[in-house]
mmCIF file of C-alpha atoms in Angstrom:
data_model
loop_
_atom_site.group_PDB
_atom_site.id
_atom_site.type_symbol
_atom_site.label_atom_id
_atom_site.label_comp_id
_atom_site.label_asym_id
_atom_site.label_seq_id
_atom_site.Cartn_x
_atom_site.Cartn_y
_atom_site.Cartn_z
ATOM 1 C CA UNK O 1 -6.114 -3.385 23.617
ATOM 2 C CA UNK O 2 -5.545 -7.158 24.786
ATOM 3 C CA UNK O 3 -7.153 -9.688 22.381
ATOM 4 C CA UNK O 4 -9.713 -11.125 24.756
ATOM 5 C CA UNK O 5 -10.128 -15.232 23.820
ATOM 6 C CA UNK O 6 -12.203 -16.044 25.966
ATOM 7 C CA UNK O 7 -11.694 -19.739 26.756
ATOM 8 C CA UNK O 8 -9.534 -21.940 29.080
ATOM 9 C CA UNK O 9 -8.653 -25.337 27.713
ATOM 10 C CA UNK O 10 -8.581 -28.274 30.725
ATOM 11 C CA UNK O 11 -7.242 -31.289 30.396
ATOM 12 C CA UNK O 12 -6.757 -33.812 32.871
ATOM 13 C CA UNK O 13 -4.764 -36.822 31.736
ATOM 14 C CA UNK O 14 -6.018 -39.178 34.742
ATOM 15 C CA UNK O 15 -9.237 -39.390 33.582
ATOM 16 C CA UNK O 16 -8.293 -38.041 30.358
ATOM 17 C CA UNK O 17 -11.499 -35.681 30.327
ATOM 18 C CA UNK O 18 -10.838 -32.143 28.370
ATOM 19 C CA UNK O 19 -12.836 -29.650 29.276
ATOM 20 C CA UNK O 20 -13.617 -25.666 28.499
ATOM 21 C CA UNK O 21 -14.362 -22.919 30.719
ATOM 22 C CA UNK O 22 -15.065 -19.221 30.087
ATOM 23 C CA UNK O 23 -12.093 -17.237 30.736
ATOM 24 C CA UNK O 24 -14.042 -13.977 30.988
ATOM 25 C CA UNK O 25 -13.520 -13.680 34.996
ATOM 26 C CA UNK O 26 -10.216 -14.236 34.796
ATOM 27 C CA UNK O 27 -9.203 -12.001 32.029
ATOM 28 C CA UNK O 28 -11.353 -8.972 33.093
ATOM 29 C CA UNK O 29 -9.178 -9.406 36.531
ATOM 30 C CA UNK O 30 -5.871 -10.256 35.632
ATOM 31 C CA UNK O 31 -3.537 -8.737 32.872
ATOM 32 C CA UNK O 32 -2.296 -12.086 30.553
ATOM 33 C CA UNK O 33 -0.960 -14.903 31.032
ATOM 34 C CA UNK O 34 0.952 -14.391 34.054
ATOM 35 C CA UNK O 35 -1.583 -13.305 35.621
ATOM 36 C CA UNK O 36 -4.168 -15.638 34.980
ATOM 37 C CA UNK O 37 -1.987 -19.204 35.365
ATOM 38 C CA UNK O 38 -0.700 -17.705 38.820
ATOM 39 C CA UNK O 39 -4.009 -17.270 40.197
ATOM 40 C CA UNK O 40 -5.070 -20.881 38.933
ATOM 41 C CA UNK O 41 -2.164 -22.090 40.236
ATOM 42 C CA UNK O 42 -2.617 -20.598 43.482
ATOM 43 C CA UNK O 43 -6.062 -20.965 44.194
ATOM 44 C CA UNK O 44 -6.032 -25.430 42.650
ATOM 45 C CA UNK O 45 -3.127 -26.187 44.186
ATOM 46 C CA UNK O 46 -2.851 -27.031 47.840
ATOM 47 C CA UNK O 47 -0.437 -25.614 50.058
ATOM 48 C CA UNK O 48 1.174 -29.298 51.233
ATOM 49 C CA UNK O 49 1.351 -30.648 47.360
ATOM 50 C CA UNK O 50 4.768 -32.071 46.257
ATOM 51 C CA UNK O 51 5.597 -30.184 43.023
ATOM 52 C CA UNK O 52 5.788 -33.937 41.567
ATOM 53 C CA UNK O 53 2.687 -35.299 42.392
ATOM 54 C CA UNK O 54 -0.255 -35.413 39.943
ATOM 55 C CA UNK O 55 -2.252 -33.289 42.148
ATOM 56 C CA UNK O 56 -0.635 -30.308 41.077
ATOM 57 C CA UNK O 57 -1.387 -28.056 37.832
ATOM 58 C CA UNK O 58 0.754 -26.487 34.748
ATOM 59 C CA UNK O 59 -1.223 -23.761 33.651
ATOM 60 C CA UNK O 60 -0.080 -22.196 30.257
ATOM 61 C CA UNK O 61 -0.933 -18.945 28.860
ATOM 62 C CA UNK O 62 -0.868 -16.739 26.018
ATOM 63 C CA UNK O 63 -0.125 -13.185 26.684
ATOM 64 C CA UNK O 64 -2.157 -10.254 26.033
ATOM 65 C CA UNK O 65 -1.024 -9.268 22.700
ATOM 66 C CA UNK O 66 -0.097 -12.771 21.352
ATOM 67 C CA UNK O 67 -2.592 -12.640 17.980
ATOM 68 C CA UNK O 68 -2.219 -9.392 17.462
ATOM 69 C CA UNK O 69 -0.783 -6.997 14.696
ATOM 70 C CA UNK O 70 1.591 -5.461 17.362
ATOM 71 C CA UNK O 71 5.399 -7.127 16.915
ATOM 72 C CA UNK O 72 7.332 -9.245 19.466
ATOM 73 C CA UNK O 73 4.034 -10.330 21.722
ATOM 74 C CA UNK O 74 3.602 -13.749 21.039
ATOM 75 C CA UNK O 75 4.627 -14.674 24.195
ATOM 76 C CA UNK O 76 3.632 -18.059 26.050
ATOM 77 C CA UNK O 77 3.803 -18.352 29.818
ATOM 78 C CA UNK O 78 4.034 -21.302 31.578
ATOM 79 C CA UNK O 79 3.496 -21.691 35.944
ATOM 80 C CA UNK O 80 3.430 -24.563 38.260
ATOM 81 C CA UNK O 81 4.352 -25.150 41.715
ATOM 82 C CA UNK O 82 8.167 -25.046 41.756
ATOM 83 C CA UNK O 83 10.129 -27.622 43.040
ATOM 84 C CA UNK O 84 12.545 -26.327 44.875
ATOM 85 C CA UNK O 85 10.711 -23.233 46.636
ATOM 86 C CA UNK O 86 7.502 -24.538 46.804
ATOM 87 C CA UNK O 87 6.104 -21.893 45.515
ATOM 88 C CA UNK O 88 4.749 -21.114 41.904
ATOM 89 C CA UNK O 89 7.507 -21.111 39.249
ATOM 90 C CA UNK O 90 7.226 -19.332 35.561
ATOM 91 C CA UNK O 91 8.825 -19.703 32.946
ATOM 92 C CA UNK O 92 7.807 -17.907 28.860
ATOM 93 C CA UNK O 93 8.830 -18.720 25.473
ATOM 94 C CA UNK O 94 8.580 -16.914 22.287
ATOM 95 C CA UNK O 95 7.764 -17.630 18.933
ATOM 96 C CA UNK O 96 4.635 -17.997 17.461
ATOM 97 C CA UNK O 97 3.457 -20.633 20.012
ATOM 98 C CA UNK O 98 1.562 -18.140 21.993
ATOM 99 C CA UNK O 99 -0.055 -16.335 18.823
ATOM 100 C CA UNK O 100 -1.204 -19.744 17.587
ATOM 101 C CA UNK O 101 -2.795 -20.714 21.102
ATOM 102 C CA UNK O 102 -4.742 -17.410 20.113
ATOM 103 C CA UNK O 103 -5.741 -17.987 17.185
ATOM 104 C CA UNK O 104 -7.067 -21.309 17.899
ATOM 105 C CA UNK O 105 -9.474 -19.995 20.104
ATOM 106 C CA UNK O 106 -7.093 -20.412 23.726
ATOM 107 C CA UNK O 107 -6.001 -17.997 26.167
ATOM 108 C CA UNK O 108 -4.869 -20.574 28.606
ATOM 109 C CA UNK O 109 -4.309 -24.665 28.593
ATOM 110 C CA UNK O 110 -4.194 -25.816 32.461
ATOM 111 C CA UNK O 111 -3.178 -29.431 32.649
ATOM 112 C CA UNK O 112 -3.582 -31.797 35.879
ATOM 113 C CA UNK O 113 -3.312 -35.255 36.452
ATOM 114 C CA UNK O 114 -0.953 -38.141 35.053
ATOM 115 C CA UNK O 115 -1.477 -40.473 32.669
ATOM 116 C CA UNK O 116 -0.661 -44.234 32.928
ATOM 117 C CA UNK O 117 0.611 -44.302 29.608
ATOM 118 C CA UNK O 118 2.756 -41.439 26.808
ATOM 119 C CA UNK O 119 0.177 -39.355 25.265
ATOM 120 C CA UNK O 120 0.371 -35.698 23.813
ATOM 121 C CA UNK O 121 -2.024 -32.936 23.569
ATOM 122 C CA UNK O 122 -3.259 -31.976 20.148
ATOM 123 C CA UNK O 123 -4.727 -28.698 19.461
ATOM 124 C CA UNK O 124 -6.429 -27.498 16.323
ATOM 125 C CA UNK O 125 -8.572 -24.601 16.337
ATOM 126 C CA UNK O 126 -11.463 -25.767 18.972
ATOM 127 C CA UNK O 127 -10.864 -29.153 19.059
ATOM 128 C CA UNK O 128 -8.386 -30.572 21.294
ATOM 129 C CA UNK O 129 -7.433 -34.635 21.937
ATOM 130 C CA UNK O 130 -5.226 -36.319 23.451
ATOM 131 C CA UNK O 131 -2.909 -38.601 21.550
ATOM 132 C CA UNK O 132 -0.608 -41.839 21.807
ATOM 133 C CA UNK O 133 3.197 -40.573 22.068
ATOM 134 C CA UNK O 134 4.521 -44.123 22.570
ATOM 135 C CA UNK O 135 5.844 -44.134 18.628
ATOM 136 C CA UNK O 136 7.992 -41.394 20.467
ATOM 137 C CA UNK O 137 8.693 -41.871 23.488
ATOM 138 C CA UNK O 138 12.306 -42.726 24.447
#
């Protein structure tokens, strides 16, 4: 059985607002993360966006098992609007990324916008900020 998180970190770095959102419709729809960041990414982002512009979303997902006691499911999937097709790209890592993004609480992290200045997004359990990066940017 999936492990069932239950929230969707957003964060928008143009107005740098993070926000939560029940991920219950989506997970009792879609199986993981694949699933779920495709249809975000689908139904947020318009047809006629350039993959480049701030308009457009990178959702990121941990998979159904990720957290679990079952081996080799930690998975992390990632989608946005691709730029050479124009249509949504994915991409997944391994590791323990996607079990942690569990653990803290996370099924998915969707992130829109651009910010003005280098910042990263820190996660611990159910608090998320985001941070200067200009100490290492470059």
């Amino acid at each position: 059985m999936a492990v069932v998180a239950g929230k969707i970190l957003r964060v928008n770095l143009t107005s740098k607002v993070i926000s939560q959102e029940i991920a219950e419709k989506y997970e009792r729809r879609f199986i993981g993360a694949r699933g779920i960041n495709s249809w975000i990414v689908f139904n947020e982002v318009k047809p006629e966006t350039n993959p480049l512009d701030p308009e457009k979303v990178l959702a990121i997902g941990a998979g159904p098992l990720a957290g679990t006691a079952f081996r080799q499911t930690g998975r992390l999937a990632l989608s946005s609007k691709n730029v050479f097709t124009g249509g949504i790209n994915f991409s997944n890592v391994g590791g323990l990324i996607g079990s942690e993004l569990r653990h803290a609480g996370w099924s998915n992290i969707v992130i829109s916008g651009k910010s003005a200045r280098p910042v990263y997004l820190y996660v611990k359990d159910d608090h998320a900020e985001l941070r200067d990066a200009s100490n290492v940017w470059g």
